[in-house]
């Protein structure tokens, strides 16, 4: 059944010169048709590079919006419009202005998990994989960071001379992971390495052997000599790791670490997206132009860091 729809999607992709970008929290069946699967940074880099005419984004709304901002002349499709990011929706432009007014004159970093409007009034954006380098690049004793307080405070904990003042946003999925969950899992699997996403609570991150983005976690697990890993992020990462490294064991810290918004898209939705060219994501030109500066600046700093590494 799946193989028929997979073939049809591939045919449509070719006919329409489309590319499919998928976040690694997606249902795994999506990987069968995706051209690129990865974390937010990788997907925005791929969106910035593609010469396809249509971009289908199997991810959440802000990711498709970012792809559109980077590609104003291309058609960007989000197969299910319900797929928003709860964290991104925690701050709007008025709330951003209020936050900035309380701390005037400070450079402002927004997590890519934010709306295009919010990006228009921030200096630079970041993803979980480059947040540390982005904040460092500002060379400032104090910075504002939004919306994720946990990622912002994790960055601060990695720096000696920078105060990171954070907005109180968070990811409800990652906050379901409690320090006691890690302690119990370590008792059960004493030899396992704990790998955590920086959106987790600070007390959870403190118990981890490694903290990084979804791709960072996957890379660490691939390169490590350990055989067992306790994974403190969304289930999609565990599913992919278990598929790619069957000789190792990956334990999802808790059954319910699932982002409901990421899981909306099915193969059928991807097919419908391509067939009917739905649902098109547009960003008003004045908003897109300003938000693009904030994203371009991040891509530039990331490129410099990758060249140096
Ligand atoms: P990554 O940047 O690690 O892909 O994370 C995106 C995200 O939304 C995590 O919840
Ligand atoms: Fe947003 Fe959390 Fe889902 Fe990531 S896991 S997309 S931060 S709600």
Short mmCIF file of C-alpha atoms and ligand atoms in Angstrom, two decimals:
data_model
loop_
_atom_site.label_atom_id
_atom_site.label_comp_id
_atom_site.label_asym_id
_atom_site.label_seq_id
_atom_site.Cartn_x
_atom_site.Cartn_y
_atom_site.Cartn_z
CA UNK A 1 0.00 0.00 0.00
CA UNK A 2 2.73 2.44 1.05
CA UNK A 3 4.90 1.55 -1.92
CA UNK A 4 2.19 2.72 -4.35
CA UNK A 5 1.81 6.14 -2.73
CA UNK A 6 5.60 6.44 -2.39
CA UNK A 7 5.98 5.87 -6.15
CA UNK A 8 3.25 8.39 -6.90
CA UNK A 9 4.84 11.02 -4.68
CA UNK A 10 8.22 10.46 -6.33
CA UNK A 11 6.61 10.82 -9.77
CA UNK A 12 4.86 14.05 -8.79
CA UNK A 13 8.07 15.40 -7.29
CA UNK A 14 9.84 14.92 -10.60
CA UNK A 15 7.00 16.31 -12.73
CA UNK A 16 6.67 19.42 -10.59
CA UNK A 17 10.36 19.93 -9.79
CA UNK A 18 9.66 19.74 -6.07
CA UNK A 19 11.83 18.97 -3.09
CA UNK A 20 10.65 17.51 0.23
CA UNK A 21 12.31 18.62 3.46
CA UNK A 22 11.51 16.62 6.58
CA UNK A 23 12.35 17.24 10.22
CA UNK A 24 13.60 14.23 12.16
CA UNK A 25 10.55 14.33 14.46
CA UNK A 26 8.33 13.36 11.51
CA UNK A 27 6.63 9.99 11.18
CA UNK A 28 9.34 7.75 9.75
CA UNK A 29 7.38 6.82 6.61
CA UNK A 30 8.05 10.37 5.38
CA UNK A 31 11.77 9.54 5.04
CA UNK A 32 10.87 7.29 2.10
CA UNK A 33 10.05 10.33 -0.03
CA UNK A 34 12.10 13.09 1.61
CA UNK A 35 15.14 14.58 -0.14
CA UNK A 36 16.58 15.95 3.09
CA UNK A 37 15.91 14.85 6.68
CA UNK A 38 17.51 16.65 9.60
CA UNK A 39 17.39 19.33 12.25
CA UNK A 40 16.15 22.90 11.89
CA UNK A 41 19.53 24.32 10.90
CA UNK A 42 20.21 21.71 8.22
CA UNK A 43 16.72 22.12 6.77
CA UNK A 44 17.00 25.92 6.60
CA UNK A 45 20.41 25.55 4.93
CA UNK A 46 18.89 23.15 2.39
CA UNK A 47 15.92 25.49 1.86
CA UNK A 48 18.34 28.37 1.20
CA UNK A 49 20.21 26.29 -1.42
CA UNK A 50 17.52 24.48 -3.37
CA UNK A 51 16.72 25.28 -6.98
CA UNK A 52 13.46 23.31 -6.96
CA UNK A 53 10.33 25.26 -7.84
CA UNK A 54 8.23 23.80 -5.03
CA UNK A 55 9.32 23.10 -1.46
CA UNK A 56 7.13 20.72 0.56
CA UNK A 57 7.95 21.12 4.24
CA UNK A 58 7.18 18.15 6.45
CA UNK A 59 7.75 20.03 9.66
CA UNK A 60 6.00 22.75 11.63
CA UNK A 61 4.67 26.11 10.50
CA UNK A 62 7.66 28.29 11.40
CA UNK A 63 9.91 26.00 9.35
CA UNK A 64 7.78 26.42 6.23
CA UNK A 65 7.62 30.17 6.89
CA UNK A 66 11.42 30.30 7.11
CA UNK A 67 11.70 28.42 3.82
CA UNK A 68 9.32 30.92 2.19
CA UNK A 69 11.26 33.90 3.54
CA UNK A 70 14.44 32.44 2.05
CA UNK A 71 12.67 31.64 -1.25
CA UNK A 72 10.12 34.37 -1.97
CA UNK A 73 9.77 33.26 -5.61
CA UNK A 74 9.14 29.60 -4.86
CA UNK A 75 5.98 27.84 -3.78
CA UNK A 76 6.29 26.56 -0.22
CA UNK A 77 3.73 23.98 0.90
CA UNK A 78 2.85 22.73 4.37
CA UNK A 79 0.87 19.49 3.97
CA UNK A 80 -1.14 20.04 7.20
CA UNK A 81 -1.85 23.58 8.36
CA UNK A 82 -2.51 22.41 11.93
CA UNK A 83 1.18 21.75 12.43
CA UNK A 84 2.14 24.79 14.46
CA UNK A 85 4.83 24.93 17.15
CA UNK A 86 3.43 25.58 20.63
CA UNK A 87 6.64 27.26 21.71
CA UNK A 88 6.76 29.59 18.69
CA UNK A 89 3.22 30.70 19.49
CA UNK A 90 4.19 31.74 23.03
CA UNK A 91 5.48 35.13 21.91
CA UNK A 92 3.92 37.67 19.54
CA UNK A 93 5.19 41.07 18.44
CA UNK A 94 3.54 42.97 21.34
CA UNK A 95 5.02 40.59 23.88
CA UNK A 96 8.43 40.88 22.20
CA UNK A 97 8.23 44.69 22.38
CA UNK A 98 7.30 44.55 26.03
CA UNK A 99 10.21 42.18 26.76
CA UNK A 100 12.65 44.42 24.90
CA UNK A 101 11.32 47.55 26.62
CA UNK A 102 12.15 46.01 30.01
CA UNK A 103 15.76 45.51 28.91
CA UNK A 104 16.48 48.33 26.48
CA UNK A 105 19.47 48.39 24.15
CA UNK A 106 20.43 44.70 24.36
CA UNK A 107 21.08 42.51 21.32
CA UNK A 108 18.13 40.20 20.79
CA UNK A 109 18.43 36.58 19.69
CA UNK A 110 15.36 34.62 18.66
CA UNK A 111 15.18 30.88 18.39
CA UNK A 112 14.13 29.87 14.89
CA UNK A 113 11.02 28.48 16.64
CA UNK A 114 9.34 31.90 16.40
CA UNK A 115 6.99 33.63 13.97
CA UNK A 116 8.16 35.71 11.00
CA UNK A 117 6.75 38.86 12.70
CA UNK A 118 8.84 38.24 15.80
CA UNK A 119 11.94 37.73 13.66
CA UNK A 120 11.47 41.20 12.13
CA UNK A 121 12.43 42.85 15.43
CA UNK A 122 15.26 40.57 16.51
CA UNK A 123 18.93 40.99 15.59
CA UNK A 124 19.73 37.39 14.76
CA UNK A 125 18.09 34.02 15.03
CA UNK A 126 19.52 30.65 16.01
CA UNK A 127 18.68 26.97 16.15
CA UNK A 128 19.51 24.55 18.92
CA UNK A 129 22.64 23.43 17.06
CA UNK A 130 24.18 26.88 16.67
CA UNK A 131 22.70 28.85 19.61
CA UNK A 132 26.00 28.89 21.48
CA UNK A 133 28.00 30.16 18.48
CA UNK A 134 25.35 32.73 17.64
CA UNK A 135 25.33 34.21 21.14
CA UNK A 136 29.16 34.15 21.22
CA UNK A 137 29.26 35.96 17.85
CA UNK A 138 27.52 38.95 19.42
CA UNK A 139 30.40 39.46 21.81
CA UNK A 140 28.09 41.16 24.32
CA UNK A 141 28.03 40.92 28.11
CA UNK A 142 24.23 40.65 28.10
CA UNK A 143 21.80 39.39 25.48
CA UNK A 144 18.05 38.87 25.27
CA UNK A 145 16.93 35.41 24.20
CA UNK A 146 13.46 34.19 23.21
CA UNK A 147 11.15 32.36 23.29
CA UNK A 148 12.84 29.29 24.88
CA UNK A 149 14.03 30.02 28.39
CA UNK A 150 15.68 26.58 28.69
CA UNK A 151 17.78 26.82 25.53
CA UNK A 152 18.76 30.39 26.50
CA UNK A 153 19.79 29.36 30.01
CA UNK A 154 21.69 26.35 28.67
CA UNK A 155 23.67 28.70 26.41
CA UNK A 156 24.40 30.93 29.41
CA UNK A 157 25.65 27.91 31.38
CA UNK A 158 28.22 27.23 28.62
CA UNK A 159 29.61 30.78 28.64
CA UNK A 160 31.74 32.50 31.22
CA UNK A 161 31.05 36.16 30.69
CA UNK A 162 27.63 36.45 29.15
CA UNK A 163 24.32 36.94 30.88
CA UNK A 164 21.43 35.55 28.85
CA UNK A 165 18.13 37.16 29.81
CA UNK A 166 15.36 34.85 28.67
CA UNK A 167 11.68 35.13 27.83
CA UNK A 168 9.61 32.51 29.65
CA UNK A 169 8.67 30.32 26.69
CA UNK A 170 9.14 26.57 26.60
CA UNK A 171 8.40 23.38 24.71
CA UNK A 172 5.60 21.43 26.40
CA UNK A 173 6.81 18.15 24.88
CA UNK A 174 10.37 18.45 26.24
CA UNK A 175 9.20 19.70 29.62
CA UNK A 176 7.41 16.42 30.21
CA UNK A 177 10.84 14.93 30.85
CA UNK A 178 11.61 15.17 34.58
CA UNK A 179 14.97 14.71 36.33
CA UNK A 180 13.53 11.65 38.09
CA UNK A 181 12.90 10.03 34.69
CA UNK A 182 16.61 10.25 33.93
CA UNK A 183 17.60 8.99 37.37
CA UNK A 184 15.27 5.98 37.04
CA UNK A 185 16.44 5.21 33.49
CA UNK A 186 20.09 5.35 34.59
CA UNK A 187 19.34 2.90 37.40
CA UNK A 188 17.80 0.53 34.88
CA UNK A 189 20.52 1.00 32.23
CA UNK A 190 23.67 1.90 34.20
CA UNK A 191 25.97 1.68 31.16
CA UNK A 192 23.82 3.87 28.95
CA UNK A 193 24.76 7.36 27.81
CA UNK A 194 22.10 10.03 28.32
CA UNK A 195 21.62 12.34 25.33
CA UNK A 196 19.35 15.36 25.82
CA UNK A 197 17.97 18.23 23.74
CA UNK A 198 18.64 21.69 25.24
CA UNK A 199 14.89 22.41 25.25
CA UNK A 200 14.73 20.07 28.27
CA UNK A 201 14.58 21.39 31.81
CA UNK A 202 17.98 22.54 33.16
CA UNK A 203 17.91 19.81 35.84
CA UNK A 204 17.48 17.18 33.11
CA UNK A 205 20.31 18.59 31.01
CA UNK A 206 22.61 18.53 34.05
CA UNK A 207 22.18 14.74 34.20
CA UNK A 208 23.00 14.23 30.52
CA UNK A 209 26.31 13.02 29.06
CA UNK A 210 25.67 15.06 25.92
CA UNK A 211 23.34 17.96 25.10
CA UNK A 212 22.66 19.01 21.53
CA UNK A 213 20.25 19.41 18.64
CA UNK A 214 18.42 16.47 17.12
CA UNK A 215 21.18 16.02 14.53
CA UNK A 216 23.83 16.50 17.23
CA UNK A 217 22.25 13.71 19.29
CA UNK A 218 22.13 11.41 16.27
CA UNK A 219 25.76 12.12 15.40
CA UNK A 220 26.90 11.52 18.97
CA UNK A 221 25.07 8.17 19.11
CA UNK A 222 26.50 7.13 15.73
CA UNK A 223 30.08 7.90 16.70
CA UNK A 224 30.01 6.68 20.30
CA UNK A 225 31.43 3.29 21.33
CA UNK A 226 28.58 2.86 23.81
CA UNK A 227 25.90 0.34 22.99
CA UNK A 228 22.94 1.79 24.91
CA UNK A 229 21.53 5.32 24.88
CA UNK A 230 18.79 7.00 26.85
CA UNK A 231 17.27 9.64 24.58
CA UNK A 232 15.70 12.76 26.07
CA UNK A 233 14.01 14.28 23.04
CA UNK A 234 11.15 13.50 20.67
CA UNK A 235 10.40 9.90 19.66
CA UNK A 236 11.26 10.48 15.98
CA UNK A 237 14.96 10.64 16.89
CA UNK A 238 14.80 7.27 18.67
CA UNK A 239 12.94 5.66 15.75
CA UNK A 240 15.55 6.82 13.24
CA UNK A 241 18.48 5.84 15.43
CA UNK A 242 17.07 2.35 15.99
CA UNK A 243 16.51 1.95 12.24
CA UNK A 244 20.00 3.17 11.32
CA UNK A 245 21.97 1.45 14.12
CA UNK A 246 20.17 -1.83 14.87
CA UNK A 247 23.21 -3.16 16.74
CA UNK A 248 22.76 -0.43 19.39
CA UNK A 249 19.87 0.10 21.79
CA UNK A 250 17.98 3.39 22.09
CA UNK A 251 15.60 4.03 24.95
CA UNK A 252 13.04 6.80 24.69
CA UNK A 253 13.04 8.38 28.11
CA UNK A 254 9.23 8.25 28.36
CA UNK A 255 6.51 6.95 26.04
CA UNK A 256 4.75 10.28 25.64
CA UNK A 257 7.65 12.37 24.35
CA UNK A 258 5.87 12.98 21.09
CA UNK A 259 5.32 16.38 19.49
CA UNK A 260 1.71 16.17 18.26
CA UNK A 261 2.26 19.01 15.81
CA UNK A 262 5.17 17.34 14.07
CA UNK A 263 3.22 14.11 13.70
CA UNK A 264 0.32 15.47 11.64
CA UNK A 265 1.83 14.82 8.21
CA UNK A 266 1.23 11.43 6.58
CA UNK A 267 2.28 10.14 3.16
CA UNK A 268 -1.25 10.84 1.97
CA UNK A 269 -0.94 14.47 3.08
CA UNK A 270 2.35 14.79 1.21
CA UNK A 271 0.71 13.33 -1.89
CA UNK A 272 -2.21 15.78 -1.61
CA UNK A 273 0.17 18.66 -1.01
CA UNK A 274 1.97 17.93 -4.29
CA UNK A 275 -1.10 17.03 -6.31
CA UNK A 276 -3.19 20.06 -5.26
CA UNK A 277 -0.27 22.36 -4.38
CA UNK A 278 -1.64 22.89 -0.89
CA UNK A 279 -1.32 24.51 1.62
CA UNK A 280 0.68 27.40 0.33
CA UNK A 281 2.58 29.44 2.92
CA UNK A 282 2.96 33.13 2.19
CA UNK A 283 4.65 35.88 4.14
CA UNK A 284 3.88 39.57 3.53
CA UNK A 285 6.79 41.14 1.66
CA UNK A 286 7.56 43.82 4.26
CA UNK A 287 7.66 41.17 7.00
CA UNK A 288 9.68 38.71 4.91
CA UNK A 289 12.34 41.28 4.01
CA UNK A 290 13.00 42.22 7.64
CA UNK A 291 12.78 38.64 8.95
CA UNK A 292 15.21 37.50 6.24
CA UNK A 293 17.97 39.73 7.67
CA UNK A 294 17.70 37.93 10.99
CA UNK A 295 17.84 34.48 9.31
CA UNK A 296 20.59 35.43 6.83
CA UNK A 297 22.75 36.68 9.65
CA UNK A 298 22.39 33.32 11.40
CA UNK A 299 23.24 31.40 8.22
CA UNK A 300 26.31 33.58 7.69
CA UNK A 301 27.62 33.06 11.25
CA UNK A 302 26.94 29.31 10.97
CA UNK A 303 28.84 29.14 7.70
CA UNK A 304 31.83 30.89 9.25
CA UNK A 305 31.77 28.51 12.21
CA UNK A 306 31.49 25.44 9.96
CA UNK A 307 34.42 26.66 7.83
CA UNK A 308 36.58 27.17 10.93
CA UNK A 309 35.66 23.74 12.42
P1 LIG B 1 16.30 20.96 16.24
O1 LIG B 1 16.82 22.29 15.85
O2 LIG B 1 17.21 20.23 17.16
O3 LIG B 1 15.91 20.19 15.05
O4 LIG B 1 15.00 21.16 17.12
C1 LIG B 1 13.84 21.71 16.62
C2 LIG B 1 12.74 21.59 17.55
O5 LIG B 1 11.68 22.12 17.37
C3 LIG B 1 12.99 20.81 18.74
O6 LIG B 1 11.86 20.71 19.48
FE1 LIG B 2 7.74 23.13 18.94
FE2 LIG B 2 8.32 21.52 20.99
FE3 LIG B 2 7.19 20.50 18.83
FE4 LIG B 2 9.72 21.34 18.76
S1 LIG B 2 8.90 19.62 19.94
S2 LIG B 2 8.15 21.75 17.24
S3 LIG B 2 9.62 23.12 20.14
S4 LIG B 2 6.29 22.04 20.22
#
